[in-house]
Amino acid sequence: MHQHEPKPQPEKSLPEGVRHIVAVGAGKGGVGKSTVAVNLAVAMAADGLKVGLLDADVYGPNLPQMMGVQNHVPRMGDDGKIEPVEAHGVRLMSMGFLLEPDSPVIWRGPLLHGAMNQFLRDVRWGGLDVLVVDLPPGTGDVQLSIAQIVPLTGALIVTTPQSIALSDVMKAAAMFRKLEVPIFGVVENMGDFICPHCRMTSRVFSHGAAKTLSEKYGVPLLGDIPLDPAVCSAGEDGQPLCVAHPESAPARALRGVARAVAARLAVPIAKRQGG
Ligand SMILES: Nc1ncnc2c1ncn2[C@@H]1O[C@H](COP(=O)(O)OP(=O)(O)OP(=O)(O)O)[C@@H](O)[C@H]1O
Ligand SMILES: [Mg+2]
């Protein structure tokens, strides 16, 4: 082939029966991507959507624990397809189910690409309105592989408000733009602190990162999730906050994000209960 001719790209297609894929990403680690992904998934499932959740963080797969199914092992069907594990009305697949606890993944790009391909093609997702993908931090091989294998309907970017997080988050936004994935919006996490004793709210960091990002990229701010120790303990206990304390302030904000996403997916209203 002539060196200037573009390489042929393999056809992207959705996994069988899956209508939409939404990625949750961020440039930075530890900002709350997994927390948002898990609560987004369970909140949409509670609204009557058929939801899958793919833990694409092969380096630190913690969704099985956050969904309370860390001791489960996915079954393999007669046809060689892997059955996702059902938790809180959501079908979950994670590298965490397949690895010994504490064993690290030290993989190069092609192996990661193969793993993503298997997660997307060899898992029996079944009929899903939406598959939520929890991405690892950064802008690396996993993100690129997923965007090459399947069409993504959209992406959410999670950020904390400190300006230190900002340049990383801009990188994540630029990556989605480059991969031609529409950015549904920004979720600001841990800007306000809810005191566990008196339940008063205090602003810990100045507002800024999410607003700047949303202005620069013209994407809406979909939610402002307060810092609440209950979010952390819910994750550790395997009961996402939207399940454990659905009326708490962070759960209400997370449900708002879920409804904004469902609206962007144009899932028929009749399928959704109560909203
Ligand atoms: N709003 C919140 N209030 C309190 N704790 C939170 C909140 N959001 C996230 N956390 C906690 O912060 C920690 C990091 O969150 P999480 O694992 O969701 O981040 P992440 O961006 O997925 O991290 P990583 O980059 O390691 O994948 C977890 O212990 C989680 O329970
Ligand atoms: Mg995570």
mmCIF file of C-alpha atoms and ligand atoms in Angstrom:
data_model
loop_
_atom_site.group_PDB
_atom_site.id
_atom_site.type_symbol
_atom_site.label_atom_id
_atom_site.label_comp_id
_atom_site.label_asym_id
_atom_site.label_seq_id
_atom_site.Cartn_x
_atom_site.Cartn_y
_atom_site.Cartn_z
ATOM 1 C CA MET A 1 0.000 0.000 0.000
ATOM 2 C CA HIS A 2 1.169 3.527 -0.718
ATOM 3 C CA GLN A 3 2.419 5.037 2.526
ATOM 4 C CA HIS A 4 0.097 8.055 2.285
ATOM 5 C CA GLU A 5 -3.062 6.043 1.784
ATOM 6 C CA PRO A 6 -5.140 5.879 4.954
ATOM 7 C CA LYS A 7 -5.173 2.491 6.643
ATOM 8 C CA PRO A 8 -8.513 0.730 6.206
ATOM 9 C CA GLN A 9 -10.431 0.914 9.484
ATOM 10 C CA PRO A 10 -12.325 -2.205 10.542
ATOM 11 C CA GLU A 11 -16.094 -1.660 10.647
ATOM 12 C CA LYS A 12 -17.330 -0.508 14.017
ATOM 13 C CA SER A 13 -20.538 -2.080 15.178
ATOM 14 C CA LEU A 14 -22.534 -2.274 18.376
ATOM 15 C CA PRO A 15 -22.530 -5.578 20.301
ATOM 16 C CA GLU A 16 -25.599 -7.632 19.408
ATOM 17 C CA GLY A 17 -28.731 -6.252 21.053
ATOM 18 C CA VAL A 18 -27.019 -3.154 22.502
ATOM 19 C CA ARG A 19 -28.620 0.150 21.474
ATOM 20 C CA HIS A 20 -26.225 2.671 22.992
ATOM 21 C CA ILE A 21 -22.814 2.801 24.636
ATOM 22 C CA VAL A 22 -21.937 5.642 26.979
ATOM 23 C CA ALA A 23 -18.418 6.047 28.361
ATOM 24 C CA VAL A 24 -17.536 7.648 31.684
ATOM 25 C CA GLY A 25 -14.055 9.105 31.637
ATOM 26 C CA ALA A 26 -11.696 11.673 33.070
ATOM 27 C CA GLY A 27 -8.136 12.687 32.546
ATOM 28 C CA LYS A 28 -7.398 12.226 36.195
ATOM 29 C CA GLY A 29 -7.520 9.251 38.538
ATOM 30 C CA GLY A 30 -9.604 9.143 41.671
ATOM 31 C CA VAL A 31 -12.082 11.857 40.725
ATOM 32 C CA GLY A 32 -15.117 9.561 40.963
ATOM 33 C CA LYS A 33 -15.538 8.005 37.499
ATOM 34 C CA SER A 34 -16.436 4.579 38.870
ATOM 35 C CA THR A 35 -18.788 6.061 41.451
ATOM 36 C CA VAL A 36 -20.581 7.999 38.722
ATOM 37 C CA ALA A 37 -20.621 5.013 36.325
ATOM 38 C CA VAL A 38 -22.060 2.624 38.934
ATOM 39 C CA ASN A 39 -24.746 5.037 40.127
ATOM 40 C CA LEU A 40 -25.595 6.059 36.580
ATOM 41 C CA ALA A 41 -26.144 2.401 35.716
ATOM 42 C CA VAL A 42 -28.259 1.493 38.751
ATOM 43 C CA ALA A 43 -30.292 4.714 38.525
ATOM 44 C CA MET A 44 -31.121 4.107 34.857
ATOM 45 C CA ALA A 45 -32.007 0.480 35.658
ATOM 46 C CA ALA A 46 -34.307 1.699 38.464
ATOM 47 C CA ASP A 47 -35.977 3.943 35.865
ATOM 48 C CA GLY A 48 -36.820 0.835 33.827
ATOM 49 C CA LEU A 49 -34.000 0.813 31.277
ATOM 50 C CA LYS A 50 -32.074 -2.354 30.445
ATOM 51 C CA VAL A 51 -28.545 -1.507 31.497
ATOM 52 C CA GLY A 52 -25.124 -3.141 31.213
ATOM 53 C CA LEU A 53 -21.958 -1.965 32.933
ATOM 54 C CA LEU A 54 -18.484 -2.677 31.596
ATOM 55 C CA ASP A 55 -15.554 -2.116 33.908
ATOM 56 C CA ALA A 56 -12.899 -1.180 31.360
ATOM 57 C CA ASP A 57 -10.421 -0.247 34.075
ATOM 58 C CA VAL A 58 -8.350 -3.385 33.643
ATOM 59 C CA TYR A 59 -5.593 -1.956 35.848
ATOM 60 C CA GLY A 60 -7.820 -1.319 38.864
ATOM 61 C CA PRO A 61 -11.121 -3.111 38.335
ATOM 62 C CA ASN A 62 -13.193 -2.183 41.363
ATOM 63 C CA LEU A 63 -16.743 -2.357 40.027
ATOM 64 C CA PRO A 64 -17.399 -5.923 41.301
ATOM 65 C CA GLN A 65 -16.791 -4.633 44.837
ATOM 66 C CA MET A 66 -18.786 -1.441 44.296
ATOM 67 C CA MET A 67 -21.688 -3.561 43.001
ATOM 68 C CA GLY A 68 -21.333 -6.127 45.834
ATOM 69 C CA VAL A 69 -20.519 -9.124 43.627
ATOM 70 C CA GLN A 70 -16.751 -9.439 44.027
ATOM 71 C CA ASN A 71 -16.898 -13.162 44.784
ATOM 72 C CA HIS A 72 -18.898 -14.061 41.692
ATOM 73 C CA VAL A 73 -17.444 -15.798 38.688
ATOM 74 C CA PRO A 74 -19.131 -15.231 35.330
ATOM 75 C CA ARG A 75 -20.384 -18.413 33.659
ATOM 76 C CA MET A 76 -19.423 -19.392 30.162
ATOM 77 C CA GLY A 77 -22.262 -20.415 27.840
ATOM 78 C CA ASP A 78 -22.108 -23.519 25.586
ATOM 79 C CA ASP A 79 -21.426 -21.225 22.665
ATOM 80 C CA GLY A 80 -18.356 -19.770 24.402
ATOM 81 C CA LYS A 81 -20.060 -16.473 25.273
ATOM 82 C CA ILE A 82 -19.452 -15.102 28.765
ATOM 83 C CA GLU A 83 -22.542 -14.371 30.891
ATOM 84 C CA PRO A 84 -22.362 -11.033 32.701
ATOM 85 C CA VAL A 85 -22.996 -11.005 36.455
ATOM 86 C CA GLU A 86 -26.329 -9.463 37.473
ATOM 87 C CA ALA A 87 -26.256 -6.938 40.333
ATOM 88 C CA HIS A 88 -28.829 -4.290 41.339
ATOM 89 C CA GLY A 89 -30.682 -4.880 38.064
ATOM 90 C CA VAL A 90 -27.534 -4.245 35.989
ATOM 91 C CA ARG A 91 -25.469 -6.730 33.951
ATOM 92 C CA LEU A 92 -21.828 -6.314 34.892
ATOM 93 C CA MET A 93 -18.579 -7.495 33.342
ATOM 94 C CA SER A 94 -15.143 -6.766 34.772
ATOM 95 C CA MET A 95 -11.595 -7.989 34.590
ATOM 96 C CA GLY A 96 -11.905 -8.173 38.371
ATOM 97 C CA PHE A 97 -13.994 -11.357 37.962
ATOM 98 C CA LEU A 98 -11.225 -13.055 36.018
ATOM 99 C CA LEU A 99 -8.134 -12.154 38.032
ATOM 100 C CA GLU A 100 -6.802 -13.327 41.345
ATOM 101 C CA PRO A 101 -7.231 -10.513 43.885
ATOM 102 C CA ASP A 102 -4.158 -8.236 44.001
ATOM 103 C CA SER A 103 -2.657 -9.566 40.769
ATOM 104 C CA PRO A 104 -1.580 -6.673 38.560
ATOM 105 C CA VAL A 105 -2.328 -6.310 34.857
ATOM 106 C CA ILE A 106 0.860 -5.342 33.016
ATOM 107 C CA TRP A 107 -0.234 -5.353 29.413
ATOM 108 C CA ARG A 108 0.746 -3.672 26.213
ATOM 109 C CA GLY A 109 -1.664 -2.148 23.719
ATOM 110 C CA PRO A 110 -2.440 -5.255 21.607
ATOM 111 C CA LEU A 111 -3.372 -7.346 24.644
ATOM 112 C CA LEU A 112 -5.571 -4.570 25.982
ATOM 113 C CA HIS A 113 -7.203 -4.270 22.587
ATOM 114 C CA GLY A 114 -7.887 -8.024 22.599
ATOM 115 C CA ALA A 115 -9.411 -7.826 26.075
ATOM 116 C CA MET A 116 -11.679 -4.916 25.117
ATOM 117 C CA ASN A 117 -12.733 -6.785 21.993
ATOM 118 C CA GLN A 118 -13.671 -9.811 24.102
ATOM 119 C CA PHE A 119 -15.561 -7.713 26.645
ATOM 120 C CA LEU A 120 -17.558 -6.068 23.886
ATOM 121 C CA ARG A 121 -18.014 -8.993 21.504
ATOM 122 C CA ASP A 122 -17.826 -12.218 23.563
ATOM 123 C CA VAL A 123 -20.026 -11.208 26.498
ATOM 124 C CA ARG A 124 -23.713 -12.028 26.168
ATOM 125 C CA TRP A 125 -24.942 -8.508 26.958
ATOM 126 C CA GLY A 126 -28.411 -9.366 25.694
ATOM 127 C CA GLY A 127 -30.902 -6.662 24.826
ATOM 128 C CA LEU A 128 -29.636 -3.441 26.411
ATOM 129 C CA ASP A 129 -30.878 0.111 26.108
ATOM 130 C CA VAL A 130 -27.453 1.250 27.218
ATOM 131 C CA LEU A 131 -24.052 -0.154 28.094
ATOM 132 C CA VAL A 132 -22.190 2.149 30.497
ATOM 133 C CA VAL A 133 -18.392 1.876 30.235
ATOM 134 C CA ASP A 134 -16.219 2.891 33.178
ATOM 135 C CA LEU A 135 -12.873 3.961 31.713
ATOM 136 C CA PRO A 136 -9.485 3.915 33.416
ATOM 137 C CA PRO A 137 -7.926 7.312 34.103
ATOM 138 C CA GLY A 138 -6.022 9.051 31.345
ATOM 139 C CA THR A 139 -6.120 9.028 27.588
ATOM 140 C CA GLY A 140 -4.486 5.728 26.710
ATOM 141 C CA ASP A 141 -4.817 2.419 24.909
ATOM 142 C CA VAL A 142 -8.094 1.304 26.504
ATOM 143 C CA GLN A 143 -9.931 4.473 25.502
ATOM 144 C CA LEU A 144 -8.548 4.266 21.972
ATOM 145 C CA SER A 145 -9.370 0.560 21.598
ATOM 146 C CA ILE A 146 -12.966 0.951 22.719
ATOM 147 C CA ALA A 147 -13.525 3.867 20.367
ATOM 148 C CA GLN A 148 -12.073 1.778 17.524
ATOM 149 C CA ILE A 149 -14.169 -1.317 18.262
ATOM 150 C CA VAL A 150 -17.608 0.189 18.894
ATOM 151 C CA PRO A 151 -19.459 3.405 18.113
ATOM 152 C CA LEU A 152 -19.948 5.389 21.321
ATOM 153 C CA THR A 153 -23.177 7.359 21.550
ATOM 154 C CA GLY A 154 -21.590 9.746 24.005
ATOM 155 C CA ALA A 155 -19.256 10.323 26.919
ATOM 156 C CA LEU A 156 -19.411 11.912 30.342
ATOM 157 C CA ILE A 157 -16.410 13.633 31.844
ATOM 158 C CA VAL A 158 -16.036 13.573 35.605
ATOM 159 C CA THR A 159 -13.937 16.186 37.352
ATOM 160 C CA THR A 160 -13.264 17.567 40.785
ATOM 161 C CA PRO A 161 -13.363 21.347 41.063
ATOM 162 C CA GLN A 162 -9.721 22.024 41.891
ATOM 163 C CA SER A 163 -7.982 23.773 39.033
ATOM 164 C CA ILE A 164 -5.165 21.220 39.333
ATOM 165 C CA ALA A 165 -7.554 18.698 37.804
ATOM 166 C CA LEU A 166 -8.377 21.019 34.960
ATOM 167 C CA SER A 167 -5.600 20.411 32.442
ATOM 168 C CA ASP A 168 -6.101 16.650 32.722
ATOM 169 C CA VAL A 169 -9.778 17.015 32.174
ATOM 170 C CA MET A 170 -9.204 19.221 29.126
ATOM 171 C CA LYS A 171 -7.063 16.399 27.751
ATOM 172 C CA ALA A 172 -9.930 13.950 28.244
ATOM 173 C CA ALA A 173 -12.310 16.320 26.467
ATOM 174 C CA ALA A 174 -9.846 16.780 23.592
ATOM 175 C CA MET A 175 -9.452 13.003 23.338
ATOM 176 C CA PHE A 176 -13.208 12.424 22.981
ATOM 177 C CA ARG A 177 -13.327 15.191 20.375
ATOM 178 C CA LYS A 178 -10.501 13.558 18.441
ATOM 179 C CA LEU A 179 -12.227 10.187 18.608
ATOM 180 C CA GLU A 180 -15.424 11.891 17.402
ATOM 181 C CA VAL A 181 -17.359 10.877 20.510
ATOM 182 C CA PRO A 182 -20.006 13.459 21.469
ATOM 183 C CA ILE A 183 -19.461 14.784 24.996
ATOM 184 C CA PHE A 184 -22.821 14.640 26.754
ATOM 185 C CA GLY A 185 -21.621 16.774 29.616
ATOM 186 C CA VAL A 186 -19.467 17.277 32.650
ATOM 187 C CA VAL A 187 -20.112 15.979 36.143
ATOM 188 C CA GLU A 188 -18.490 17.875 38.980
ATOM 189 C CA ASN A 189 -17.757 15.670 41.958
ATOM 190 C CA MET A 190 -16.775 16.470 45.532
ATOM 191 C CA GLY A 191 -17.116 20.260 45.321
ATOM 192 C CA ASP A 192 -19.378 20.573 48.334
ATOM 193 C CA PHE A 193 -18.935 18.720 51.610
ATOM 194 C CA ILE A 194 -21.905 17.353 53.500
ATOM 195 C CA CYS A 195 -21.071 17.062 57.196
ATOM 196 C CA PRO A 196 -22.008 13.578 58.406
ATOM 197 C CA HIS A 197 -22.888 14.992 61.845
ATOM 198 C CA CYS A 198 -25.045 18.010 61.095
ATOM 199 C CA ARG A 199 -25.722 17.374 57.345
ATOM 200 C CA MET A 200 -24.793 21.020 56.615
ATOM 201 C CA THR A 201 -23.195 21.660 53.222
ATOM 202 C CA SER A 202 -19.896 23.558 52.926
ATOM 203 C CA ARG A 203 -18.011 24.468 49.778
ATOM 204 C CA VAL A 204 -14.553 22.865 49.957
ATOM 205 C CA PHE A 205 -13.101 24.037 46.657
ATOM 206 C CA SER A 206 -13.999 27.008 44.532
ATOM 207 C CA HIS A 207 -16.237 26.328 41.575
ATOM 208 C CA GLY A 208 -14.344 26.421 38.353
ATOM 209 C CA ALA A 209 -13.039 23.356 36.580
ATOM 210 C CA ALA A 210 -16.358 22.026 35.383
ATOM 211 C CA LYS A 211 -17.589 25.495 34.442
ATOM 212 C CA THR A 212 -14.440 26.302 32.445
ATOM 213 C CA LEU A 213 -14.623 22.955 30.710
ATOM 214 C CA SER A 214 -18.269 23.281 29.918
ATOM 215 C CA GLU A 215 -17.689 26.795 28.531
ATOM 216 C CA LYS A 216 -14.654 25.833 26.469
ATOM 217 C CA TYR A 217 -16.280 22.772 24.913
ATOM 218 C CA GLY A 218 -19.848 24.022 24.958
ATOM 219 C CA VAL A 219 -21.040 21.029 26.937
ATOM 220 C CA PRO A 220 -23.532 21.202 29.799
ATOM 221 C CA LEU A 221 -22.740 20.721 33.461
ATOM 222 C CA LEU A 222 -24.930 17.701 34.185
ATOM 223 C CA GLY A 223 -24.522 17.505 37.913
ATOM 224 C CA ASP A 224 -22.724 18.679 40.993
ATOM 225 C CA ILE A 225 -22.230 15.697 43.320
ATOM 226 C CA PRO A 226 -21.381 16.670 46.900
ATOM 227 C CA LEU A 227 -18.659 14.963 48.885
ATOM 228 C CA ASP A 228 -20.463 12.784 51.387
ATOM 229 C CA PRO A 229 -18.833 9.980 53.390
ATOM 230 C CA ALA A 230 -21.989 7.956 52.664
ATOM 231 C CA VAL A 231 -20.927 7.764 48.982
ATOM 232 C CA CYS A 232 -17.657 6.154 49.971
ATOM 233 C CA SER A 233 -19.138 3.665 52.432
ATOM 234 C CA ALA A 234 -21.883 2.746 49.949
ATOM 235 C CA GLY A 235 -19.185 1.890 47.408
ATOM 236 C CA GLU A 236 -17.253 -0.167 49.924
ATOM 237 C CA ASP A 237 -20.391 -2.033 50.997
ATOM 238 C CA GLY A 238 -21.351 -2.944 47.445
ATOM 239 C CA GLN A 239 -24.584 -0.947 47.636
ATOM 240 C CA PRO A 240 -24.304 2.057 45.300
ATOM 241 C CA LEU A 241 -25.611 5.219 46.938
ATOM 242 C CA CYS A 242 -28.616 5.423 44.570
ATOM 243 C CA VAL A 243 -29.630 2.009 45.989
ATOM 244 C CA ALA A 244 -28.556 2.474 49.624
ATOM 245 C CA HIS A 245 -29.750 6.075 50.180
ATOM 246 C CA PRO A 246 -31.780 7.087 47.136
ATOM 247 C CA GLU A 247 -33.095 10.269 48.772
ATOM 248 C CA SER A 248 -29.698 11.619 49.893
ATOM 249 C CA ALA A 249 -28.384 14.765 48.173
ATOM 250 C CA PRO A 250 -25.588 12.997 46.231
ATOM 251 C CA ALA A 251 -28.014 10.258 45.090
ATOM 252 C CA ARG A 252 -30.473 12.883 43.871
ATOM 253 C CA ALA A 253 -27.685 14.625 41.945
ATOM 254 C CA LEU A 254 -26.514 11.305 40.482
ATOM 255 C CA ARG A 255 -30.076 10.459 39.450
ATOM 256 C CA GLY A 256 -30.264 13.843 37.723
ATOM 257 C CA VAL A 257 -27.179 12.885 35.711
ATOM 258 C CA ALA A 258 -28.769 9.523 34.840
ATOM 259 C CA ARG A 259 -31.960 11.192 33.625
ATOM 260 C CA ALA A 260 -30.014 13.729 31.554
ATOM 261 C CA VAL A 261 -28.131 10.863 29.911
ATOM 262 C CA ALA A 262 -31.320 8.857 29.274
ATOM 263 C CA ALA A 263 -32.830 11.947 27.671
ATOM 264 C CA ARG A 264 -29.833 12.237 25.334
ATOM 265 C CA LEU A 265 -30.273 8.602 24.354
ATOM 266 C CA ALA A 266 -33.881 9.292 23.436
ATOM 267 C CA VAL A 267 -34.970 6.067 25.088
ATOM 268 C CA PRO A 268 -38.763 6.010 24.668
ATOM 269 C CA ILE A 269 -40.365 7.679 27.673
ATOM 270 C CA ALA A 270 -42.826 4.790 28.002
ATOM 271 C CA LYS A 271 -39.903 2.584 29.025
ATOM 272 C CA ARG A 272 -39.010 4.867 31.892
ATOM 273 C CA GLN A 273 -40.931 4.842 35.113
ATOM 274 C CA GLY A 274 -41.450 8.083 36.975
ATOM 275 C CA GLY A 275 -39.586 10.338 34.610
HETATM 276 N N1 LIG B 1 -19.064 12.356 46.119
HETATM 277 C C1 LIG B 1 -18.263 11.575 46.856
HETATM 278 N N2 LIG B 1 -18.263 11.657 48.212
HETATM 279 C C2 LIG B 1 -17.441 10.879 48.958
HETATM 280 N N3 LIG B 1 -16.562 9.999 48.462
HETATM 281 C C3 LIG B 1 -16.530 9.880 47.120
HETATM 282 C C4 LIG B 1 -17.361 10.648 46.244
HETATM 283 N N4 LIG B 1 -17.073 10.293 44.948
HETATM 284 C C5 LIG B 1 -16.124 9.344 45.029
HETATM 285 N N5 LIG B 1 -15.781 9.108 46.320
HETATM 286 C C6 LIG B 1 -14.773 8.153 46.816
HETATM 287 O O1 LIG B 1 -13.526 8.539 46.252
HETATM 288 C C7 LIG B 1 -12.778 7.389 45.899
HETATM 289 C C8 LIG B 1 -12.452 7.429 44.404
HETATM 290 O O2 LIG B 1 -13.680 7.329 43.679
HETATM 291 P P1 LIG B 1 -13.785 6.432 42.381
HETATM 292 O O3 LIG B 1 -13.176 5.089 42.597
HETATM 293 O O4 LIG B 1 -15.192 6.498 41.924
HETATM 294 O O5 LIG B 1 -12.849 7.298 41.407
HETATM 295 P P2 LIG B 1 -12.225 6.903 40.002
HETATM 296 O O6 LIG B 1 -12.107 8.186 39.241
HETATM 297 O O7 LIG B 1 -12.989 5.813 39.365
HETATM 298 O O8 LIG B 1 -10.799 6.392 40.419
HETATM 299 P P3 LIG B 1 -9.732 5.585 39.523
HETATM 300 O O9 LIG B 1 -9.077 6.612 38.682
HETATM 301 O O10 LIG B 1 -8.835 4.964 40.543
HETATM 302 O O11 LIG B 1 -10.498 4.582 38.709
HETATM 303 C C9 LIG B 1 -13.624 6.187 46.296
HETATM 304 O O12 LIG B 1 -13.234 5.763 47.568
HETATM 305 C C10 LIG B 1 -15.039 6.751 46.345
HETATM 306 O O13 LIG B 1 -15.888 6.059 47.245
HETATM 307 MG MG MG B 2 -12.387 3.949 38.665
#
